[in-house]
């Protein structure tokens, strides 16, 4: 299947990290989300009920990003699990979270974690 809905560069301010400063001060994040689903029906009907609502996808990202975690892997898994659980037409989901200007030694624009989940 190659039908996809992609949300690029969802900007979120959140409180993830292992350092206490990160959970107090927070940081800027960028989230990219890609889902695969059969979009042929919605392409024909032009009806929102026949597709994957990207407003719902964005709401899942915002909700899960608001829950502080030590590791980005944990947040990515929560997002992927929620998408599969809440949107039955989604066949797979790929989420990438980038922490912008991470507090590591050196000039690093971002660090990111990307994971994919397939519907069983």
PDB file of N, CA and C in Angstrom, residues 70-109:
ATOM      1  N   UNK A  70      11.280  10.486  30.072  1.00  0.00           N
ATOM      2  CA  UNK A  70      12.736  10.588  30.045  1.00  0.00           C
ATOM      3  C   UNK A  70      13.257  10.406  28.628  1.00  0.00           C
ATOM      4  N   UNK A  71      12.689   9.442  27.903  1.00  0.00           N
ATOM      5  CA  UNK A  71      13.213   9.071  26.580  1.00  0.00           C
ATOM      6  C   UNK A  71      12.218   9.373  25.463  1.00  0.00           C
ATOM      7  N   UNK A  72      12.747   9.865  24.350  1.00  0.00           N
ATOM      8  CA  UNK A  72      11.902  10.103  23.178  1.00  0.00           C
ATOM      9  C   UNK A  72      11.305   8.801  22.653  1.00  0.00           C
ATOM     10  N   UNK A  73      12.023   7.704  22.816  1.00  0.00           N
ATOM     11  CA  UNK A  73      11.510   6.406  22.379  1.00  0.00           C
ATOM     12  C   UNK A  73      10.164   6.101  23.039  1.00  0.00           C
ATOM     13  N   UNK A  74      10.052   6.458  24.297  1.00  0.00           N
ATOM     14  CA  UNK A  74       8.822   6.216  25.047  1.00  0.00           C
ATOM     15  C   UNK A  74       7.667   7.042  24.473  1.00  0.00           C
ATOM     16  N   UNK A  75       7.950   8.287  24.134  1.00  0.00           N
ATOM     17  CA  UNK A  75       6.927   9.166  23.575  1.00  0.00           C
ATOM     18  C   UNK A  75       6.506   8.677  22.189  1.00  0.00           C
ATOM     19  N   UNK A  76       7.472   8.312  21.362  1.00  0.00           N
ATOM     20  CA  UNK A  76       7.166   7.811  20.017  1.00  0.00           C
ATOM     21  C   UNK A  76       6.279   6.569  20.099  1.00  0.00           C
ATOM     22  N   UNK A  77       6.598   5.662  21.001  1.00  0.00           N
ATOM     23  CA  UNK A  77       5.798   4.451  21.153  1.00  0.00           C
ATOM     24  C   UNK A  77       4.370   4.784  21.559  1.00  0.00           C
ATOM     25  N   UNK A  78       4.208   5.716  22.489  1.00  0.00           N
ATOM     26  CA  UNK A  78       2.856   6.113  22.916  1.00  0.00           C
ATOM     27  C   UNK A  78       2.056   6.697  21.757  1.00  0.00           C
ATOM     28  N   UNK A  79       2.702   7.539  20.949  1.00  0.00           N
ATOM     29  CA  UNK A  79       2.011   8.127  19.797  1.00  0.00           C
ATOM     30  C   UNK A  79       1.595   7.029  18.821  1.00  0.00           C
ATOM     31  N   UNK A  80       2.542   6.160  18.473  1.00  0.00           N
ATOM     32  CA  UNK A  80       2.237   5.094  17.518  1.00  0.00           C
ATOM     33  C   UNK A  80       1.131   4.179  18.033  1.00  0.00           C
ATOM     34  N   UNK A  81       1.199   3.796  19.300  1.00  0.00           N
ATOM     35  CA  UNK A  81       0.171   2.934  19.885  1.00  0.00           C
ATOM     36  C   UNK A  81      -1.198   3.608  19.838  1.00  0.00           C
ATOM     37  N   UNK A  82      -1.251   4.891  20.171  1.00  0.00           N
ATOM     38  CA  UNK A  82      -2.525   5.613  20.182  1.00  0.00           C
ATOM     39  C   UNK A  82      -3.124   5.728  18.785  1.00  0.00           C
ATOM     40  N   UNK A  83      -2.291   5.987  17.787  1.00  0.00           N
ATOM     41  CA  UNK A  83      -2.790   6.095  16.411  1.00  0.00           C
ATOM     42  C   UNK A  83      -3.416   4.772  15.976  1.00  0.00           C
ATOM     43  N   UNK A  84      -2.711   3.670  16.213  1.00  0.00           N
ATOM     44  CA  UNK A  84      -3.232   2.355  15.826  1.00  0.00           C
ATOM     45  C   UNK A  84      -4.511   2.029  16.603  1.00  0.00           C
ATOM     46  N   UNK A  85      -4.542   2.364  17.879  1.00  0.00           N
ATOM     47  CA  UNK A  85      -5.701   2.050  18.716  1.00  0.00           C
ATOM     48  C   UNK A  85      -6.924   2.898  18.361  1.00  0.00           C
ATOM     49  N   UNK A  86      -6.711   4.182  18.084  1.00  0.00           N
ATOM     50  CA  UNK A  86      -7.832   5.103  17.895  1.00  0.00           C
ATOM     51  C   UNK A  86      -8.332   5.209  16.459  1.00  0.00           C
ATOM     52  N   UNK A  87      -7.510   4.859  15.493  1.00  0.00           N
ATOM     53  CA  UNK A  87      -7.887   5.035  14.083  1.00  0.00           C
ATOM     54  C   UNK A  87      -7.780   3.703  13.355  1.00  0.00           C
ATOM     55  N   UNK A  88      -8.888   2.991  13.286  1.00  0.00           N
ATOM     56  CA  UNK A  88      -8.857   1.612  12.788  1.00  0.00           C
ATOM     57  C   UNK A  88      -8.496   1.482  11.311  1.00  0.00           C
ATOM     58  N   UNK A  89      -8.637   2.533  10.548  1.00  0.00           N
ATOM     59  CA  UNK A  89      -8.287   2.440   9.123  1.00  0.00           C
ATOM     60  C   UNK A  89      -6.788   2.571   8.871  1.00  0.00           C
ATOM     61  N   UNK A  90      -6.020   2.953   9.895  1.00  0.00           N
ATOM     62  CA  UNK A  90      -4.567   3.101   9.740  1.00  0.00           C
ATOM     63  C   UNK A  90      -3.913   1.725   9.747  1.00  0.00           C
ATOM     64  N   UNK A  91      -3.137   1.459   8.707  1.00  0.00           N
ATOM     65  CA  UNK A  91      -2.430   0.172   8.583  1.00  0.00           C
ATOM     66  C   UNK A  91      -1.038   0.221   9.215  1.00  0.00           C
ATOM     67  N   UNK A  92      -0.403   1.380   9.157  1.00  0.00           N
ATOM     68  CA  UNK A  92       0.899   1.565   9.797  1.00  0.00           C
ATOM     69  C   UNK A  92       1.083   3.037  10.112  1.00  0.00           C
ATOM     70  N   UNK A  93       1.952   3.281  11.095  1.00  0.00           N
ATOM     71  CA  UNK A  93       2.266   4.649  11.482  1.00  0.00           C
ATOM     72  C   UNK A  93       3.763   4.747  11.723  1.00  0.00           C
ATOM     73  N   UNK A  94       4.349   5.835  11.265  1.00  0.00           N
ATOM     74  CA  UNK A  94       5.764   6.122  11.496  1.00  0.00           C
ATOM     75  C   UNK A  94       5.844   7.508  12.122  1.00  0.00           C
ATOM     76  N   UNK A  95       6.497   7.583  13.264  1.00  0.00           N
ATOM     77  CA  UNK A  95       6.639   8.853  13.973  1.00  0.00           C
ATOM     78  C   UNK A  95       8.107   9.143  14.202  1.00  0.00           C
ATOM     79  N   UNK A  96       8.479  10.384  13.953  1.00  0.00           N
ATOM     80  CA  UNK A  96       9.834  10.843  14.263  1.00  0.00           C
ATOM     81  C   UNK A  96       9.718  12.083  15.127  1.00  0.00           C
ATOM     82  N   UNK A  97      10.421  12.065  16.258  1.00  0.00           N
ATOM     83  CA  UNK A  97      10.476  13.226  17.140  1.00  0.00           C
ATOM     84  C   UNK A  97      11.916  13.722  17.171  1.00  0.00           C
ATOM     85  N   UNK A  98      12.078  15.011  16.937  1.00  0.00           N
ATOM     86  CA  UNK A  98      13.399  15.637  17.007  1.00  0.00           C
ATOM     87  C   UNK A  98      13.415  16.648  18.142  1.00  0.00           C
ATOM     88  N   UNK A  99      14.408  16.513  19.018  1.00  0.00           N
ATOM     89  CA  UNK A  99      14.635  17.519  20.057  1.00  0.00           C
ATOM     90  C   UNK A  99      15.577  18.553  19.450  1.00  0.00           C
ATOM     91  N   UNK A 100      15.112  19.784  19.374  1.00  0.00           N
ATOM     92  CA  UNK A 100      15.907  20.841  18.770  1.00  0.00           C
ATOM     93  C   UNK A 100      16.880  21.413  19.801  1.00  0.00           C
ATOM     94  N   UNK A 101      18.079  21.682  19.379  1.00  0.00           N
ATOM     95  CA  UNK A 101      19.123  22.231  20.250  1.00  0.00           C
ATOM     96  C   UNK A 101      19.273  21.426  21.541  1.00  0.00           C
ATOM     97  N   UNK A 102      19.584  20.139  21.424  1.00  0.00           N
ATOM     98  CA  UNK A 102      19.683  19.291  22.621  1.00  0.00           C
ATOM     99  C   UNK A 102      20.858  19.718  23.507  1.00  0.00           C
ATOM    100  N   UNK A 103      20.725  19.484  24.816  1.00  0.00           N
ATOM    101  CA  UNK A 103      21.788  19.889  25.739  1.00  0.00           C
ATOM    102  C   UNK A 103      22.931  18.872  25.782  1.00  0.00           C
ATOM    103  N   UNK A 104      23.651  18.780  24.671  1.00  0.00           N
ATOM    104  CA  UNK A 104      24.798  17.877  24.609  1.00  0.00           C
ATOM    105  C   UNK A 104      26.013  18.691  24.195  1.00  0.00           C
ATOM    106  N   UNK A 105      27.160  18.158  24.458  1.00  0.00           N
ATOM    107  CA  UNK A 105      28.391  18.861  24.115  1.00  0.00           C
ATOM    108  C   UNK A 105      28.514  18.958  22.595  1.00  0.00           C
ATOM    109  N   UNK A 106      28.686  20.157  22.096  1.00  0.00           N
ATOM    110  CA  UNK A 106      28.872  20.339  20.672  1.00  0.00           C
ATOM    111  C   UNK A 106      27.729  21.106  20.040  1.00  0.00           C
ATOM    112  N   UNK A 107      27.921  21.455  18.798  1.00  0.00           N
ATOM    113  CA  UNK A 107      26.942  22.218  18.036  1.00  0.00           C
ATOM    114  C   UNK A 107      26.065  21.233  17.261  1.00  0.00           C
ATOM    115  N   UNK A 108      24.948  20.843  17.850  1.00  0.00           N
ATOM    116  CA  UNK A 108      24.047  19.853  17.254  1.00  0.00           C
ATOM    117  C   UNK A 108      22.672  20.491  17.092  1.00  0.00           C
ATOM    118  N   UNK A 109      22.190  20.536  15.880  1.00  0.00           N
ATOM    119  CA  UNK A 109      20.886  21.146  15.612  1.00  0.00           C
ATOM    120  C   UNK A 109      19.750  20.376  16.271  1.00  0.00           C
TER     121      UNK A 109
END
